[in-house]
Amino acid sequence: MNNRSDTSPAPVRLSDYRAPAWRVSQVELTFDLGIDTTEVTSRLHLQGDPAQQGPLRLDGEGMELLSIELDGQPLADHAWRYTDTVLEVDGVRDGSVLETRVRLQPAANTALEGLYLSGPRERGFLLTQCEAEGFRHITFFPDRPDVLASYTVTLRADRDRFPVLLAGGNPDGEGALEGGRHWARFVDPHPKPSYLFALVAGRLQKLEHDYVTGSGRSVKLVIWAEPDAIGQCGYAMDALERSMRWDEQVYGREYDLDVFHVVATHDFNMGAMENKGLNIFNAKYLLADPDSSTDDEYRAVEAVVAHEYFHNWSGNRVTCRDWFQLSLKEGLTVFREQQFSADMNSPALKRIEDVALLRRAQFPEDAGPLAHPVRPAQYSEINNFYTATVYEKGSELVRMIAGRLGREGFRRGMDLYFSRNDGRAATLEDFLGALSEANGIDLSPYLAWYSQAGTPRLSARGHYDAAHRSYTLTLSQHTPPTPQQSHKQALPIPVKLALFDRAGHMIPLHLAGDKADASGATERVVVLDRAEQQFVFQQVNDAPVPSLLRGFSAPVILECAYAPADLALLLRHDPDGFNRWEAGQQLATRAYDNLRDGDDTRALDAWCEALAALFNDGSLDAALLADLLTPPGEIELSERERQVNPSHVHTLRQQLQEHLAVRIGQEALQRRYESLAAHTNLQLDAASQAHRRLKRRVLELLSRIDPWTAHTLATLQYDNAPSMTDRLAALSVLVRGDAPQAHAALLHFRERYADNPLAMDKWFSVQTQLPGEVVLERVRALEADAAFTLKNPNRVNSLFGAWARGNPNGFHRPDGGGYQLLAERLKQLDALNPQIAARMATAFNGWQRLEPGRRTLARSAIESVAAHPGLSRNLNEIVQSMLHG
Ligand code: B3K
Ligand code: ZN
C-alpha cells in the first residue's frame, strides 16, 4: 500500500478548492481481465482550462505503468514523471488524447478498493469499488468528482472463467475472441465522475424483470449473484421495482438507461454502491429469505436497495463538486430513503428507528474527539468521512428544511434543484439556493447547520399565568465546543409543539403576535433562531403540559424539567406514536436517574405504571408497544454521564427492566408470550412482523425476572421457529441469559448454517452479547474458529464490531483486556484493509469520558496503535484525532 502515514500528504481543505485544470470529455477503457493480473488500456480525451497553465497531472496509485503515448506517439522519458501518486505529463494540449497501459493485481488487493477478487480464486469473481478515490487504483485519471466524462468500456476475458462481463451504461455489443476468450462493450451516455465507474466479471447467475417507466420506456432490471445465492434475490427485485415507482410518483424522477444491473458480493467494505447502471451490494443488503434473514434485515434490504437506486438522481445525475459536499448526495438520499421506508411501512415506527439510530451513532460522534460538521472543513482521508454525521445528521437537516417548506414547496424546490443541476457537480449552496428560489424563502441561515459540529442543547421552560390565561414558553439554545470549533453560533431550530390539557387533550394554539396564526390548530412549528426567545400562547385555561420537538423536528438534545407525571400523561395520551415513544424514552431516562441516584422513585413508578397500563391496552400496535417497552440503550444512557462506568450503566439498565417486568407481572408476561407464540408464522406483513417483535420483547422482559421459564420457552421457540427472526431472538435470549441450553442451540445453529455466510455472521455476533467480562474469552475463541477471517469485512464486523460497539459492558473490562485485544487486531487489520481498520477504531470513541481507570487503559491502547509503524492514512487520522481531538 502506498497510502501509509509516513508518506501522507497535508490535509485537503474546502477553502482550497479550485476548478480542475484539465477535464476529460471522453474515456475509452479496455480491460484484459485476469485474477492475478489485469491490464487496463485507457484513452483520455483531454480539455485544458486556458486560465490554468502547467503540465497535466493525473492521480494513479499502486499500478505498474506499461506504456504511455500522447496523440499517438510514444512519450519520451523526460516528458513524463510518475511518483507514487501522481503522473505528470508535459506537452499536453487542449484536445490531446493520452493513452496509458497499466497492470493491476486484483487477487492481491485485500483493501477491497479499486479492482479486486471476491471469493476464492477458483470460483470467485472480479469487481470494482471506486468511491471515493478507488478509480486511481485502476487507471490514471483526474480522480475527483467534478470531472465528468462519457465512458466506453470494453471488457475482454476467458469465456469459461468469466462468462459474465458487466460494466455501467448500456450494452454496445459482445462477441468471441481467439483462444476461448470473449468481449463485451458498454457505453454510458450520461457523463459521470470516475467514482461511479464499475465493472464485474465472473460466474454469476441472474434474476431478470422487465420494468416500464411512467413515461413508457422499457428497462431491463437484472440482479446478479453467485449460484448458491440467486434464489435469495426475489425480495430485492421487488424492493427495486417499488423504489423506481416511488421515485416517479413522489419526486417525478425516472430511470435513464436501458438496463439496471445489481450485483451481490460477500466481500465489500460498506453496505452498497450506487455505480451508474451497475449497483454493487454487500450481500447482507441484497439477499433475503425467511430461513436466513430477520425482519430487520428484510427492512434493511428494502431501504438500501431504495437508497442506491435513489442515488441515480441524487448523486449521479446531480453529483458533488468535491468530497466536502458529500452530504449533498448522502444526507439527501438517506432522507429520500427514510421517506420511502415510512411510506412502505409505518411512519411512526420508522421515525422511532431513525431517531434511535441518530442518538446511538451520531450524537456520540458529535460529542467526542471525532466530531465534525456535516460539511467538514478538512480531511486527510475522505473514506473516514462516510459517517453518521454526514449521513444521518445530514438527512435530519434535509428533513428540517423540507418541513419548513411543506410537501409541495419541497417538491417544487427539488424539481428546480434537479433540473438546474442535471449533469453538473453541485454544492450545498446550489441545493439550498434552488429550494430557496423555488419558494421565495431565504434558507441560507440553515447553512450554519452544515458548518457547525456538535449537537445543540435546546432548553425549554414554561410559565403559566392564570390571571392572563397565558402560557409563556422560553426556549434557549447552546452548542458545546467541539474539536477545532470552540465558538458556536445560534442556529435556526424549528420546534414543532402542542399543548395538552390535564385530561390529555391537545388544546387549540393561539400564539401572541403571530399574524399568520392558524388559530385553532393544535400543533404548530415555532422557529428559535437566536440564543433565547419567548413564545406566548393565549386563551389557555389551565397550566398545560407542553409536547416539544414533535416528530423530532430538529436534531437537538431537549432539556426540559418535566414532572414525571407530565411525561406519563404524554406517554398515555399523545395520539402520535413517535411522540408517545419519545415521552416514554424521556421518562425511562428519568427512571434510570432515580435508580442511579437512589433518592426518589417518582419517575420510575410513573414509567412502570404507564407502561403496565399500555401493556394491557389491546388497541396499541404490537410493534409500537415493543418499542415503548424498550428503554434507551446503554450507549445513549452513557452519553449523559460525566464519567462513564459501562458496567454500572449496564447494571442500572438491567434493573430498570426488572422493575418494569415486575410491575407488569410474571404471569401477565408469560400469558402474553404464550398467546403470541400460538400465532407464529413466517409472513412478512406488518402485523406478523409486529407480532414477532413484541414476542421477543416480552420474552426478554420475562427473562429478567424468571430466567428458568424464559429459557425453557426460548428453547422451544428456537427448536420450532419457522423464521430466522424467531430463531435468532430465541438464541439471543439464551446467550444473553447465559442459559445452560445456549450451548446446544449454538452447536445446532453452526451446523445448520455452516454454508451460509450471512447466517454465520449472526452466529458470531450473537455470541459477542454474552454478559460481562467473560465475553473476552469467547471473542478469543471465536477468532480462532476456522470460519473466522480478518479478510472479510462482514465477518470482522460480526465479531469485533458487534462486541466492541454492541456490548459496552463486555468490551470495557476494568483490566483493559478488551482494549488490548482490539488494538492488536486493528494493527493486523490495517495491513489488510485500512478502511475497515479505521472504522473499527472508532469503537474507542468516548474513551475520554470513561472513569479514570478505564480511561488510562484505553488511552494506552490507542497510543499503541498510533505508535505502530506504517499505519495507513485512514487509521492514522482516526487515532490521531482520537488522541488529540
Ligand atoms: N456511496 C456509497 C458509499 C461509499 C463509501 C466509500 N468509502 C454507498 C452509499 O452511501 O450509498
Ligand atoms: Zn448513499
PDB file of C-alpha atoms in Angstrom, residues 150-235:
ATOM      1  CA  SER A 150     -18.577   9.797 -21.101  1.00  0.00           C
ATOM      2  CA  TYR A 151     -17.347   6.231 -20.723  1.00  0.00           C
ATOM      3  CA  THR A 152     -16.898   3.489 -23.314  1.00  0.00           C
ATOM      4  CA  VAL A 153     -15.711   0.303 -21.650  1.00  0.00           C
ATOM      5  CA  THR A 154     -14.580  -2.881 -23.377  1.00  0.00           C
ATOM      6  CA  LEU A 155     -14.040  -5.999 -21.271  1.00  0.00           C
ATOM      7  CA  ARG A 156     -12.062  -8.987 -22.575  1.00  0.00           C
ATOM      8  CA  ALA A 157     -11.579 -12.256 -20.713  1.00  0.00           C
ATOM      9  CA  ASP A 158     -11.548 -16.042 -20.843  1.00  0.00           C
ATOM     10  CA  ARG A 159     -15.124 -17.148 -21.549  1.00  0.00           C
ATOM     11  CA  ASP A 160     -15.153 -20.162 -19.209  1.00  0.00           C
ATOM     12  CA  ARG A 161     -13.654 -18.349 -16.267  1.00  0.00           C
ATOM     13  CA  PHE A 162     -15.574 -15.096 -16.822  1.00  0.00           C
ATOM     14  CA  PRO A 163     -18.783 -15.932 -18.657  1.00  0.00           C
ATOM     15  CA  VAL A 164     -20.494 -12.764 -17.402  1.00  0.00           C
ATOM     16  CA  LEU A 165     -18.947  -9.386 -18.249  1.00  0.00           C
ATOM     17  CA  LEU A 166     -20.635  -6.219 -16.967  1.00  0.00           C
ATOM     18  CA  ALA A 167     -19.891  -2.505 -16.840  1.00  0.00           C
ATOM     19  CA  GLY A 168     -22.016   0.592 -16.258  1.00  0.00           C
ATOM     20  CA  GLY A 169     -24.048   2.060 -19.126  1.00  0.00           C
ATOM     21  CA  ASN A 170     -25.942   0.433 -21.988  1.00  0.00           C
ATOM     22  CA  PRO A 171     -24.671  -2.750 -23.685  1.00  0.00           C
ATOM     23  CA  ASP A 172     -22.995  -1.974 -27.023  1.00  0.00           C
ATOM     24  CA  GLY A 173     -22.022  -5.336 -28.473  1.00  0.00           C
ATOM     25  CA  GLU A 174     -20.279  -8.540 -27.498  1.00  0.00           C
ATOM     26  CA  GLY A 175     -18.543 -11.353 -29.287  1.00  0.00           C
ATOM     27  CA  ALA A 176     -15.974 -14.130 -29.396  1.00  0.00           C
ATOM     28  CA  LEU A 177     -12.209 -13.756 -29.499  1.00  0.00           C
ATOM     29  CA  GLU A 178      -9.493 -16.253 -30.232  1.00  0.00           C
ATOM     30  CA  GLY A 179      -8.271 -18.714 -27.616  1.00  0.00           C
ATOM     31  CA  GLY A 180     -11.581 -19.186 -25.800  1.00  0.00           C
ATOM     32  CA  ARG A 181     -11.836 -15.514 -24.962  1.00  0.00           C
ATOM     33  CA  HIS A 182     -14.744 -13.139 -25.468  1.00  0.00           C
ATOM     34  CA  TRP A 183     -15.544  -9.434 -25.218  1.00  0.00           C
ATOM     35  CA  ALA A 184     -18.381  -7.124 -24.265  1.00  0.00           C
ATOM     36  CA  ARG A 185     -18.732  -3.353 -24.619  1.00  0.00           C
ATOM     37  CA  PHE A 186     -20.756  -0.826 -22.627  1.00  0.00           C
ATOM     38  CA  VAL A 187     -21.400   2.818 -23.422  1.00  0.00           C
ATOM     39  CA  ASP A 188     -22.672   5.211 -20.802  1.00  0.00           C
ATOM     40  CA  PRO A 189     -24.328   8.186 -22.478  1.00  0.00           C
ATOM     41  CA  HIS A 190     -24.536  10.163 -19.223  1.00  0.00           C
ATOM     42  CA  PRO A 191     -21.311  11.949 -18.314  1.00  0.00           C
ATOM     43  CA  LYS A 192     -20.255  10.809 -14.846  1.00  0.00           C
ATOM     44  CA  PRO A 193     -17.456  11.222 -12.339  1.00  0.00           C
ATOM     45  CA  SER A 194     -14.873   8.439 -12.070  1.00  0.00           C
ATOM     46  CA  TYR A 195     -16.149   7.293  -8.649  1.00  0.00           C
ATOM     47  CA  LEU A 196     -19.284   5.945 -10.384  1.00  0.00           C
ATOM     48  CA  PHE A 197     -17.341   3.666 -12.743  1.00  0.00           C
ATOM     49  CA  ALA A 198     -17.811  -0.078 -12.180  1.00  0.00           C
ATOM     50  CA  LEU A 199     -17.196  -3.458 -13.728  1.00  0.00           C
ATOM     51  CA  VAL A 200     -17.982  -7.026 -12.714  1.00  0.00           C
ATOM     52  CA  ALA A 201     -16.714 -10.255 -14.305  1.00  0.00           C
ATOM     53  CA  GLY A 202     -17.182 -13.870 -13.331  1.00  0.00           C
ATOM     54  CA  ARG A 203     -19.547 -16.783 -12.927  1.00  0.00           C
ATOM     55  CA  LEU A 204     -22.781 -15.207 -11.828  1.00  0.00           C
ATOM     56  CA  GLN A 205     -26.409 -16.084 -12.297  1.00  0.00           C
ATOM     57  CA  LYS A 206     -29.231 -13.678 -12.880  1.00  0.00           C
ATOM     58  CA  LEU A 207     -32.776 -12.807 -11.966  1.00  0.00           C
ATOM     59  CA  GLU A 208     -34.468 -10.587 -14.565  1.00  0.00           C
ATOM     60  CA  HIS A 209     -37.506  -8.396 -14.577  1.00  0.00           C
ATOM     61  CA  ASP A 210     -38.982  -6.052 -17.185  1.00  0.00           C
ATOM     62  CA  TYR A 211     -39.879  -2.636 -15.909  1.00  0.00           C
ATOM     63  CA  VAL A 212     -41.786   0.060 -17.780  1.00  0.00           C
ATOM     64  CA  THR A 213     -41.224   3.602 -16.557  1.00  0.00           C
ATOM     65  CA  GLY A 214     -44.044   6.077 -16.030  1.00  0.00           C
ATOM     66  CA  SER A 215     -43.378   7.569 -19.471  1.00  0.00           C
ATOM     67  CA  GLY A 216     -43.425   4.131 -21.099  1.00  0.00           C
ATOM     68  CA  ARG A 217     -39.705   3.327 -21.515  1.00  0.00           C
ATOM     69  CA  SER A 218     -38.724  -0.329 -21.079  1.00  0.00           C
ATOM     70  CA  VAL A 219     -35.909  -1.094 -18.690  1.00  0.00           C
ATOM     71  CA  LYS A 220     -34.359  -4.489 -18.078  1.00  0.00           C
ATOM     72  CA  LEU A 221     -33.677  -4.996 -14.359  1.00  0.00           C
ATOM     73  CA  VAL A 222     -31.105  -7.704 -13.665  1.00  0.00           C
ATOM     74  CA  ILE A 223     -29.879  -8.892 -10.270  1.00  0.00           C
ATOM     75  CA  TRP A 224     -26.707 -10.994 -10.332  1.00  0.00           C
ATOM     76  CA  ALA A 225     -25.457 -13.319  -7.607  1.00  0.00           C
ATOM     77  CA  GLU A 226     -23.349 -16.414  -7.188  1.00  0.00           C
ATOM     78  CA  PRO A 227     -25.243 -19.627  -7.995  1.00  0.00           C
ATOM     79  CA  ASP A 228     -25.965 -20.534  -4.345  1.00  0.00           C
ATOM     80  CA  ALA A 229     -27.474 -17.111  -3.665  1.00  0.00           C
ATOM     81  CA  ILE A 230     -29.538 -16.337  -6.743  1.00  0.00           C
ATOM     82  CA  GLY A 231     -32.600 -17.841  -5.051  1.00  0.00           C
ATOM     83  CA  GLN A 232     -32.438 -15.146  -2.377  1.00  0.00           C
ATOM     84  CA  CYS A 233     -32.761 -12.153  -4.710  1.00  0.00           C
ATOM     85  CA  GLY A 234     -36.524 -12.033  -5.204  1.00  0.00           C
ATOM     86  CA  TYR A 235     -37.218  -9.645  -2.364  1.00  0.00           C
TER      87      TYR A 235
END
